XYZ file of C-alpha atoms in Angstrom:
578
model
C 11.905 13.297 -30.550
C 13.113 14.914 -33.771
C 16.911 15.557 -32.254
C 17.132 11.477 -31.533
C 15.974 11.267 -35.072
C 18.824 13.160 -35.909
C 21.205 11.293 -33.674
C 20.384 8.247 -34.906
C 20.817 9.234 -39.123
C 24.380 10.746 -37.278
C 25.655 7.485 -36.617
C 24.417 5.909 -39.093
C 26.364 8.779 -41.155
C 29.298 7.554 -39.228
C 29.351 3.878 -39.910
C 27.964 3.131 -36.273
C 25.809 -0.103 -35.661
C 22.447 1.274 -34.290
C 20.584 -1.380 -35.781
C 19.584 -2.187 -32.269
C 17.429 0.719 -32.084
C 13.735 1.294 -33.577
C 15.452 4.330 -34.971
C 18.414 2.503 -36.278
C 16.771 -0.227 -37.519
C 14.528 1.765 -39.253
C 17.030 3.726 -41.119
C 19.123 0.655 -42.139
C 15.211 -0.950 -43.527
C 14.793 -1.641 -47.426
C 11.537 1.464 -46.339
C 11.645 4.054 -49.557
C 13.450 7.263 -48.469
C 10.284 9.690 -48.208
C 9.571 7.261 -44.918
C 12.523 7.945 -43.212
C 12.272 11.279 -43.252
C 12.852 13.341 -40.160
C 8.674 14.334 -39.488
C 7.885 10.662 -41.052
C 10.075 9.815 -38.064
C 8.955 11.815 -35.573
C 5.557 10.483 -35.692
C 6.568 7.181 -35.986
C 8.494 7.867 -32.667
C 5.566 9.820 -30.906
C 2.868 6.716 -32.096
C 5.346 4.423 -30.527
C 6.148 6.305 -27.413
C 2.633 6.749 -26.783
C 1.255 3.257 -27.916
C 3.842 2.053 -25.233
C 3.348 4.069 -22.215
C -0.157 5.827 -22.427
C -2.139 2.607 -22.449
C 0.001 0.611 -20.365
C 0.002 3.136 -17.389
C -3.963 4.455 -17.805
C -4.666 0.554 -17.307
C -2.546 0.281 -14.078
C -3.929 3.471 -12.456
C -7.277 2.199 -13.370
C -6.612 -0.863 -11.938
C -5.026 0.739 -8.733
C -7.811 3.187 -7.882
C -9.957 0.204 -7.752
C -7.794 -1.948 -5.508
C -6.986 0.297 -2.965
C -10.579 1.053 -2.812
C -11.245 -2.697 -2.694
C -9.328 -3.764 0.036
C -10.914 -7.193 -0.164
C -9.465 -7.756 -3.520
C -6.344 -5.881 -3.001
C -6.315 -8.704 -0.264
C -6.919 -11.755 -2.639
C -4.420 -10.403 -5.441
C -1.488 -9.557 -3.159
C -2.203 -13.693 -1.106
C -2.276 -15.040 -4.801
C 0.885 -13.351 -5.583
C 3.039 -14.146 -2.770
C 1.721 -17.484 -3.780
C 3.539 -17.439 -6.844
C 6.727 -16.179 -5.599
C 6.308 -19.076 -3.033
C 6.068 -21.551 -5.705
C 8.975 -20.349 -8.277
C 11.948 -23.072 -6.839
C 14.366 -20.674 -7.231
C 12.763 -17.683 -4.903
C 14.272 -19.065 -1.716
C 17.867 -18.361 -3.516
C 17.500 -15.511 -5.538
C 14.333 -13.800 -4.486
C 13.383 -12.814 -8.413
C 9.972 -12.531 -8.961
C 8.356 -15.416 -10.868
C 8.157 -14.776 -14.962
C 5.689 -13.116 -17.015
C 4.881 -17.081 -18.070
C 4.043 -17.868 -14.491
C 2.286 -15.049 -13.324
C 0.072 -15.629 -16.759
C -1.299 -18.835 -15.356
C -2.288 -17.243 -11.488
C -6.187 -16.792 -12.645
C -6.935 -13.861 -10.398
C -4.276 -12.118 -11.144
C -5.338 -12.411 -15.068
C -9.045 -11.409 -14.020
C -8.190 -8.215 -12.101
C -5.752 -7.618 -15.448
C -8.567 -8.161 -18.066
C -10.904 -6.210 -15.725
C -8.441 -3.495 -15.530
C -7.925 -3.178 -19.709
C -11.972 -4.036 -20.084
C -12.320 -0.555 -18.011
C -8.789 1.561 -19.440
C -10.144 0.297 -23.419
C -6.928 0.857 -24.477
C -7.476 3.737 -27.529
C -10.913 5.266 -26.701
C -11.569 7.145 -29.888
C -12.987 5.149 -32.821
C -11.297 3.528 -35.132
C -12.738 3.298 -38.952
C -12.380 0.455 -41.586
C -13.962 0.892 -45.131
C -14.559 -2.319 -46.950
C -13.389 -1.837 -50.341
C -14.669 -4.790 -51.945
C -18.132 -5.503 -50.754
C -21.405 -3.964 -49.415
C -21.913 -4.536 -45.861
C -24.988 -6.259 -44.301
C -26.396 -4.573 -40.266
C -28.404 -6.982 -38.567
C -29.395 -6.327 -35.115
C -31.980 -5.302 -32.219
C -33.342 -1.914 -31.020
C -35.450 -1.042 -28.698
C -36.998 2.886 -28.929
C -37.181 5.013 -26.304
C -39.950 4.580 -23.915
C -40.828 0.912 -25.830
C -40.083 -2.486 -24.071
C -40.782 -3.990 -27.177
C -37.249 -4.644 -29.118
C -37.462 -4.302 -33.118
C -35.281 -6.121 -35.536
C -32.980 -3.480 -38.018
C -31.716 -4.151 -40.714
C -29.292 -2.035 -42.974
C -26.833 -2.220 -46.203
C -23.513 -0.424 -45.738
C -22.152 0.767 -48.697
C -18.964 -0.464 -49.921
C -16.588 2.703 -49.386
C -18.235 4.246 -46.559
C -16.079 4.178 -43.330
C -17.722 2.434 -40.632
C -16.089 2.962 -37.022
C -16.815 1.493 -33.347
C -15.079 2.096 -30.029
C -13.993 -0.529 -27.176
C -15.895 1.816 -25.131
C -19.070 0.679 -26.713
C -18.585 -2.968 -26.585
C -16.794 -2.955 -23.285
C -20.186 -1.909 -21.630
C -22.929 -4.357 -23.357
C -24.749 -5.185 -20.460
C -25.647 -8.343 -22.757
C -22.079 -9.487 -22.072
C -20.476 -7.989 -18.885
C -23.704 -7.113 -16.637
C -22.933 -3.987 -14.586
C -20.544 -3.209 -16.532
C -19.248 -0.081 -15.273
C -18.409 -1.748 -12.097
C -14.605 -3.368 -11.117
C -15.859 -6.816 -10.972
C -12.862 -8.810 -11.782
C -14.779 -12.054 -10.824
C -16.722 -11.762 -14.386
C -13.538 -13.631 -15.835
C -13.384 -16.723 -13.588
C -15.772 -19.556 -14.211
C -17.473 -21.440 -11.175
C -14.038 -23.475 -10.659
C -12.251 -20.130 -10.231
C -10.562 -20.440 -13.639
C -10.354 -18.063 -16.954
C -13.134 -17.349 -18.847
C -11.984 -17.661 -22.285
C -15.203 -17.133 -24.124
C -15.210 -13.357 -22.395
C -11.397 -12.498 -24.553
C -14.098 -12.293 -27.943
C -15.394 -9.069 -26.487
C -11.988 -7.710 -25.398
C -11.232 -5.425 -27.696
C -8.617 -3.127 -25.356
C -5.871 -4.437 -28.236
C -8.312 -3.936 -30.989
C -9.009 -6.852 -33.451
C -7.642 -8.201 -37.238
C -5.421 -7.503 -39.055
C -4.872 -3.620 -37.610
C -4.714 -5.378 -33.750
C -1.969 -3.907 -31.241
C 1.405 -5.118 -32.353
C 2.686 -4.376 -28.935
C 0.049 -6.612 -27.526
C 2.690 -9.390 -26.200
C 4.719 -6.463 -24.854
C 2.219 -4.912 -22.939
C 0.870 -8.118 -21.124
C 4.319 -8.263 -20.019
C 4.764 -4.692 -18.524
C 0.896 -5.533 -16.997
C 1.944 -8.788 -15.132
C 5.331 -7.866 -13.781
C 4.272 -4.468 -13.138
C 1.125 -5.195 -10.790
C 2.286 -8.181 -9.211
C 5.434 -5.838 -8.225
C 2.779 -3.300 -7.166
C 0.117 -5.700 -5.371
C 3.275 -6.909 -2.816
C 5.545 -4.035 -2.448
C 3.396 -0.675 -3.229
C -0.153 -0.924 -3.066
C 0.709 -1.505 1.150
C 2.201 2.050 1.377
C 0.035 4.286 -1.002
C -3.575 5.795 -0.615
C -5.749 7.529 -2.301
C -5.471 11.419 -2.488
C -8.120 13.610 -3.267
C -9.300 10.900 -5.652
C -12.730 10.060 -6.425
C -14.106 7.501 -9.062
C -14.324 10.384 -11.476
C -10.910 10.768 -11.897
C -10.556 7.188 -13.400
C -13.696 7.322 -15.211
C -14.095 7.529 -18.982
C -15.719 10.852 -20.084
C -13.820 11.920 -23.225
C -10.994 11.336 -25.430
C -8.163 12.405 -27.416
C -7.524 9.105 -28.860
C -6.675 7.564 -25.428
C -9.472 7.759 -22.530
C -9.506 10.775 -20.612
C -11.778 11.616 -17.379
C -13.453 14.863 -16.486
C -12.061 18.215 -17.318
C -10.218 19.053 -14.123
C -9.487 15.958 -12.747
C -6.541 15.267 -10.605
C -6.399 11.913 -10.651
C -3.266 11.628 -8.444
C -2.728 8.820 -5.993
C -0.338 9.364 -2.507
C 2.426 7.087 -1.679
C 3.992 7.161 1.875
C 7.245 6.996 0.170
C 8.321 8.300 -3.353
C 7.170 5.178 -5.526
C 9.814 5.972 -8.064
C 12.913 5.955 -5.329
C 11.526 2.729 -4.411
C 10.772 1.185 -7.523
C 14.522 2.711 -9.338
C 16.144 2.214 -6.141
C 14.887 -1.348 -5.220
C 12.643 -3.120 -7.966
C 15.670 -4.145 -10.133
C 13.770 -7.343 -11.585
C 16.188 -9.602 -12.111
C 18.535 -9.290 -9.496
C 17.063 -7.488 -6.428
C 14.960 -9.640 -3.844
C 11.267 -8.534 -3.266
C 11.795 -9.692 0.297
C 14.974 -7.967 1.475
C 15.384 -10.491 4.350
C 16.159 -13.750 1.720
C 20.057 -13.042 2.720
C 19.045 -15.557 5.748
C 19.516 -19.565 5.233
C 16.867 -21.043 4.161
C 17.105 -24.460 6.304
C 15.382 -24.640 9.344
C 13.138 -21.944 8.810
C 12.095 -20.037 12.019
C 8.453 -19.652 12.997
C 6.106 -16.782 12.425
C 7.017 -13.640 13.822
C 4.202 -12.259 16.165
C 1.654 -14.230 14.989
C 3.540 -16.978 17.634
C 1.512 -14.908 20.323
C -1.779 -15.152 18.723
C -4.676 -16.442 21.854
C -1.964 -15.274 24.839
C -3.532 -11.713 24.937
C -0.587 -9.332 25.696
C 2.502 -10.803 25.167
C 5.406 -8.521 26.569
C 6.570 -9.590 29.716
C 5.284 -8.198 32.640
C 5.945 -10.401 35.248
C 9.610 -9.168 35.196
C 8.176 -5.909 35.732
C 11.934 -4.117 36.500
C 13.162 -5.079 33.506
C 9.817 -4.337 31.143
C 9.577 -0.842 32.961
C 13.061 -0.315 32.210
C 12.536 -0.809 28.545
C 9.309 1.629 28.780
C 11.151 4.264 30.429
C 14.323 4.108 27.710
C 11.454 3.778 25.161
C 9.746 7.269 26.796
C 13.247 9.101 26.557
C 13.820 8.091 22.689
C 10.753 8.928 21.472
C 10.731 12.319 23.069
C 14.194 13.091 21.704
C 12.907 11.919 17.863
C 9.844 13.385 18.348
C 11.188 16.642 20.201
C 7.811 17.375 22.018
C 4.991 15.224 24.006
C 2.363 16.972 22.718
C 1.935 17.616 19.146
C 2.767 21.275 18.379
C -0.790 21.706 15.968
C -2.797 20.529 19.446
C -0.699 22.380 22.405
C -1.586 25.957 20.809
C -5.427 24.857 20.882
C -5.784 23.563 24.689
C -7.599 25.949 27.288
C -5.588 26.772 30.665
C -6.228 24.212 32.644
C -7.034 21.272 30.166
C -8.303 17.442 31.427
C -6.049 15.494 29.761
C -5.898 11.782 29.287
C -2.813 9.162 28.492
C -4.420 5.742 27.430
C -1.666 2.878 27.781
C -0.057 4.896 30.259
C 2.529 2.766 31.169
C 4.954 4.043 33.776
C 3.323 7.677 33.582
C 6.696 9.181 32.311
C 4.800 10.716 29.808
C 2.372 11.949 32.444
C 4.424 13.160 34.550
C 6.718 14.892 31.900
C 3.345 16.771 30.638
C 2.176 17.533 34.159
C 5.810 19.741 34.981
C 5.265 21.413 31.574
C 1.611 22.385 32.166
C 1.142 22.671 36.080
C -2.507 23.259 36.204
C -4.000 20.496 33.762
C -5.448 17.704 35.321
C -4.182 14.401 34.171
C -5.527 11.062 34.232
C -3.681 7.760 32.825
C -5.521 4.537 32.018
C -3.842 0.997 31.470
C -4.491 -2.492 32.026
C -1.587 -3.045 34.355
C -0.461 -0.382 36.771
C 2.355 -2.644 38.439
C 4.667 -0.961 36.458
C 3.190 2.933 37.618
C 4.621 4.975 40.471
C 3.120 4.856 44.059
C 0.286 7.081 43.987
C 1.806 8.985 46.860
C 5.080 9.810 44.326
C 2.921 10.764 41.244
C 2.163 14.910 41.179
C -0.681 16.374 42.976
C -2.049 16.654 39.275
C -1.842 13.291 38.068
C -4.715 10.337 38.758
C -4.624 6.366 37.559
C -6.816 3.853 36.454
C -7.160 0.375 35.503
C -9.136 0.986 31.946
C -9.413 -2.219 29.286
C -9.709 0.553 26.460
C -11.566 -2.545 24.519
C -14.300 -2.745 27.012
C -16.921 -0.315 26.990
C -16.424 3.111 28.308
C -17.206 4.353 31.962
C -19.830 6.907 32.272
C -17.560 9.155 34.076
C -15.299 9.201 31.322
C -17.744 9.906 28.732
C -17.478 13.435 26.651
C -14.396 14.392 29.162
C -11.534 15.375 28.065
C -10.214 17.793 25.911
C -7.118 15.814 24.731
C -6.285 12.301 24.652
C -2.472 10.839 24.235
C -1.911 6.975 23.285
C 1.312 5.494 22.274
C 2.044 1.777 21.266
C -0.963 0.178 20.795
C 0.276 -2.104 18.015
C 0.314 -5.374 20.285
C -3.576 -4.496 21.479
C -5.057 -3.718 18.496
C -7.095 -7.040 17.266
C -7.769 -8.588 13.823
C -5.877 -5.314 12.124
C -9.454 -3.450 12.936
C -8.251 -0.108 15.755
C -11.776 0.925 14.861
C -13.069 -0.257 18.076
C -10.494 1.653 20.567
C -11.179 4.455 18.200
C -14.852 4.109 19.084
C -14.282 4.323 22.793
C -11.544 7.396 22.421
C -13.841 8.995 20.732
C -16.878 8.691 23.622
C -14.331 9.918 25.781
C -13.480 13.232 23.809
C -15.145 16.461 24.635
C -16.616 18.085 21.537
C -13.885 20.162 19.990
C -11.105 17.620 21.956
C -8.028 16.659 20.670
C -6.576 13.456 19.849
C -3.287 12.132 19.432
C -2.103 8.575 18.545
C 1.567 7.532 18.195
C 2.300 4.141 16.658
C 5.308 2.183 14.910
C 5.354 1.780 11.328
C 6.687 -1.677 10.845
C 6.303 -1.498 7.069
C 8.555 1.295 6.495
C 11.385 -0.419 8.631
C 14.960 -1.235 7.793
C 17.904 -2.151 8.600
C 20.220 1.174 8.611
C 23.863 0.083 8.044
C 27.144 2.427 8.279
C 28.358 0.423 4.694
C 25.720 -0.713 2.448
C 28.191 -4.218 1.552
C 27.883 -4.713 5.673
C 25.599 -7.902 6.370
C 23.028 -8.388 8.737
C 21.062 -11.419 8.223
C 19.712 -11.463 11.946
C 18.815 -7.911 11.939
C 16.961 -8.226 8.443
C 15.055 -11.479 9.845
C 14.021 -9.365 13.474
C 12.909 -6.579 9.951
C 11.067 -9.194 8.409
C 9.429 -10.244 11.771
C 8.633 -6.490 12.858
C 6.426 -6.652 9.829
C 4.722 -9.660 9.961
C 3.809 -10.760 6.914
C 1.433 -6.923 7.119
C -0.381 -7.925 10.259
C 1.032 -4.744 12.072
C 0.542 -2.530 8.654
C -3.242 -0.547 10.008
C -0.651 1.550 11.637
C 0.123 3.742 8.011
C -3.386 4.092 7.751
C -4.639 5.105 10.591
C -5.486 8.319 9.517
C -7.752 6.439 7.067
C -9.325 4.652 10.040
C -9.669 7.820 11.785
C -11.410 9.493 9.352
C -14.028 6.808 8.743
C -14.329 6.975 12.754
C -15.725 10.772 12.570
C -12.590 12.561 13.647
C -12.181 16.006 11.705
C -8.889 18.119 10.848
C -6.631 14.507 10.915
C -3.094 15.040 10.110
C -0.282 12.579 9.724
C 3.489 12.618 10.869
C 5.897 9.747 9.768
C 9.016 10.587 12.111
C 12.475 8.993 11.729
C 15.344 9.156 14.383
C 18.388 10.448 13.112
C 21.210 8.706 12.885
C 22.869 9.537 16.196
C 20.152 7.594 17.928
C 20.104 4.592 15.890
C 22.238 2.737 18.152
C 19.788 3.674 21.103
C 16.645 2.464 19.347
C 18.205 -0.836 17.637
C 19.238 -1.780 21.520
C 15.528 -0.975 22.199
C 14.009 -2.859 19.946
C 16.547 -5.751 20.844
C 15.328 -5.099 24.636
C 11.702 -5.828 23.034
C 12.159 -9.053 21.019
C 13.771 -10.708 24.303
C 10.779 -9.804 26.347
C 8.680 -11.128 23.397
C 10.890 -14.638 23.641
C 10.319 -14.505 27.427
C 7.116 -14.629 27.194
C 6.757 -17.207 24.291
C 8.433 -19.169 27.096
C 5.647 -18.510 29.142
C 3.148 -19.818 26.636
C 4.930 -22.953 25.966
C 6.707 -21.911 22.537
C 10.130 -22.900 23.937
C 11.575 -23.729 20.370
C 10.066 -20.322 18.888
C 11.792 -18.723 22.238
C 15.180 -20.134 21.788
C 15.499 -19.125 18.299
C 13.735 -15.150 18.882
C 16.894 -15.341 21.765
C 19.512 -17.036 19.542
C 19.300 -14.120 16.997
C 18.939 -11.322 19.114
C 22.408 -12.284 20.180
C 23.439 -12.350 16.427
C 21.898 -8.827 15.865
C 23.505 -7.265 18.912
C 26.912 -8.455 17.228
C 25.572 -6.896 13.668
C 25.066 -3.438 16.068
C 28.344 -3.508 17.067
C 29.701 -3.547 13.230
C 27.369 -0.402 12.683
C 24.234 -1.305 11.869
C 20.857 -1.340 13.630
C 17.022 -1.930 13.467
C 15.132 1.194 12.112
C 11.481 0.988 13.046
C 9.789 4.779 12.263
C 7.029 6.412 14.129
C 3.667 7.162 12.548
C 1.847 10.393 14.787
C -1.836 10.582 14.036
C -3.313 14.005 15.010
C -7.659 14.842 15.165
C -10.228 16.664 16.276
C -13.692 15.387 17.218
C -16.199 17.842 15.624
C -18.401 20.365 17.525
């Protein structure tokens, strides 16, 4: 701090306009000379770097901890926000994110704001005014200890004697915001869902008077861009990490809040949140949907949700052409992956180990497994075997069955197996909830047994390109529709899932093919959005169908330019306990 002190008296020195800087501005004031001294400075500079960024940021982790907890809310922030960026007339063009003014007037948005700054109280420590000029009258309530009979108090302050509060103290009256130490940001709405405005009197995260936060505008500014930014593009791809409530929780301060000695207080993204904000979140120009390069007439329908009621929706009726697709599919993920079975799991297996494949598909992956390991017994489970070998092809080693993994689980499956292998579940998993196959895997585990669940991560996907100038607008809509608005997104937390399941020892992989087989999976995941317009056909979306068709044709012309649909693999590994 002191050597930009010092830079900024140098150009002044050498007739340079810096009057654009606090610095500069300060040093060309009408401020008597002892105040621009280099330490009068330097704390001015320290006060105003931490004023700005302390408060700001112990307010948004707050308010994260709580959300990602809270994924009901999370839920009902991130819908109101996309609502906002749906209503701004010039997102369809530009994709900017709506201003602070708009964002302002989005009512839960401001509640889950004022709940966050009602529980970060901006400077924790108290702050002391001395009245001067009068004495000062104390009228109140108290209620001894182990009375329920309140007494009225009454006392005369002084004039001269420093009298000092904190927002801690009035940020938990009960009187005023009951249960106040939980994140209840619907204390701020009134019965018709709007602002409470009669609750800002006891906000006092800016302070009050005359000596309130003169960065107050400036902060609500940061606060609103920064968490509706968060709430749509973050929040989806972070969790918590060794994080408890403690680690947000006032316990001391040193002027600002601090928690417990000790505390971590660290929170996990999937990907480096600064890359992504530094390399993407450019506010005024860069889209927060990447795919607004397509038209914006005629808009196509939803994505996946178009199969919604049809059950499965791949098509298996051309079951040469949908086997063909598995079997490419097998051969890719092996070479990304570069085993079948996780390396953490194959070192743990007995000798001869029963081994399931749920989903099993056309067995490749069985009988891959059953060359490598000769004397396990393996046993594959699907809902459609049409597209499995004869049984008299399949190894001596190798058994199938029909198995609805949603239904409940045989008896003869129950406690069986010491390792369990499922791949692509994405389209069967209902309502974003894989809790209930989870369930049944689990009954069907040995205590001890292993478990390993391979799944696409449609929220991490992208569109890799050989120039970044090349455009792709049919490959960033078949992106866009891979997510699905976050219907498909349970799949980057399904160690989460597995966790709250029982499993023990889980461990996550997120895998990315290199770029030698991006070609290979782009055609792939071409292959699978024609056998997803096929079979809209089937269910009488012709129009939907058409369209899906129409641009995989436009992608496939994007591929040849060098470019291609990246869609990474999550690889979820567990144990169920003794």
């Amino acid at each position: 701090m002191p050597n930009h002190v010092k830079k900024a008296q140098a150009d002044k020195d050498n007739g340079l306009d810096n009057s654009t800087t606090v610095f500069g501005a300060l040093l060309e004031s009408d401020l008597p000379p002892p105040e621009k001294g280099l330490q009068r400075m330097t704390e001015e500079g320290f006060s105003l770097f931490a004023a700005g960024t302390e408060t700001v940021s112990w307010a948004l982790t707050v308010i994260t901890y709580h959300l990602l907890t809270r994924p009901a809310l999370n839920s009902k922030l991130a819908a109101e926000v996309r609502q906002a960026i749906n209503d701004e007339d010039d997102i369809p063009e530009t994709g900017r994110i709506p201003s602070w003014a708009a964002l302002e007037k989005r009512p839960y948005l401001r509640a889950v704001l004022h709940e966050g700054l009602r529980l970060s109280y901006g400077l924790a420590s108290r702050t002391s005014r001395i009245a001067t000029g009068e004495d000062l009258l104390y009228r109140g309530e108290w209620t001894p200890k182990g009375s329920t009979v309140s007494k009225k108090v009454e006392h005369v302050l002084p004039r001269g004697y420093a009298v000092g509060m904190s927002s801690v103290i009035t940020h938990h009256d009960e009187s005023v915001f009951p249960d106040s130490h939980a994140f209840v940001p619907e204390r701020w709405l009134d019965e018709n869902g709007q602002h409470r405005k009669q609750l800002d009197r006891a906000l006092l995260a800016f302070s009050r008077g005359s000596r309130s936060c003169v960065g107050i505008n400036l902060a609500y500014c940061e606060l609103y861009l920064l968490l509706a930014l968060l709430t749509v593009r973050v929040f989806p791809r972070m969790q918590l990490y060794e994080t408890t409530e403690k680690d947000v929780v006032y316990d001391h301060d040193f002027f600002n809040p601090f928690p417990v000695w000790g505390s971590k207080g660290s929170l996990k993204p999937k990907v480096s949140c600064l890359d992504y904000f530094f390399g993407q979140l450019h506010l005024k120009h860069n889209p927060i949907n990447p795919s607004t390069t397509m038209k914006a007439e005629n808009p196509l329908p939803n994505d996946w949700t178009l199969s919604d009621g049809h059950g499965y929706i791949l098509n298996r009726d051309r079951s040469h052409a949908a086997a063909s697709r598995l079997n490419l599919q097998y051969y890719l993920w092996k070479s990304a992956l570069g085993y079948n079975i996780h390396p953490s799991i194959l070192r743990c297996l007995p000798p001869s180990p029963l081994i399931a494949d749920v989903a099993c598909g056309t067995c490749l992956w069985l009988i891959d497994v059953s060359h490598q390991h000769p004397t396990a017994h393996l046993d594959g489970f699907d809902l459609d075997l049409r597209q499995a070998p004869h049984k008299n092809w399949l190894p001596q080693n190798i058994n199938v069955h029909y198995c609805d993994i949603l239904a409940d689980v045989r008896d003869h499956a129950v406690a069986k197996y010491d390792y369990i292998h499922t791949r692509l579940l994405v389209l069967v998993v209902r309502n974003q909830d894989p809790k209930p196959v989870l369930r049944n895997l689990y009954k069907m585990l040995k205590p001890g047994g292993y478990l390993q669940w391979d799944e696409l991560d449609t929220f991490n996907a992208c569109v890799r390109k050989v120039s970044p100038t090349l455009k792709t607008p049919a490959l960033d809509q078949l992106r866009e529709w891979s997510w699905a608005e976050g219907r498909h997104d349970w799949t980057v937390r399904l160690a989460d899932f597995l966790t709250e399941e029982g499993f023990v020892d889980v461990k996550t992989d997120f895998v990315k093919e290199g770029e030698e087989l991006a070609r290979a999976f782009g055609e792939q995941h071409l292959l699978t959005a024609e056998e997803f317009a096929e079979g809209l056909v089937k269910v009488g979306q012709r129009e939907a169908a058409g369209k899906y068709f129409r641009l995989v044709g436009e992608a496939e012309e994007e591929s040849v330019r060098g470019a291609a649909l990246c869609v990474p693999r999550v690889v979820c590994v567990a144990r169920k306990p003794l």
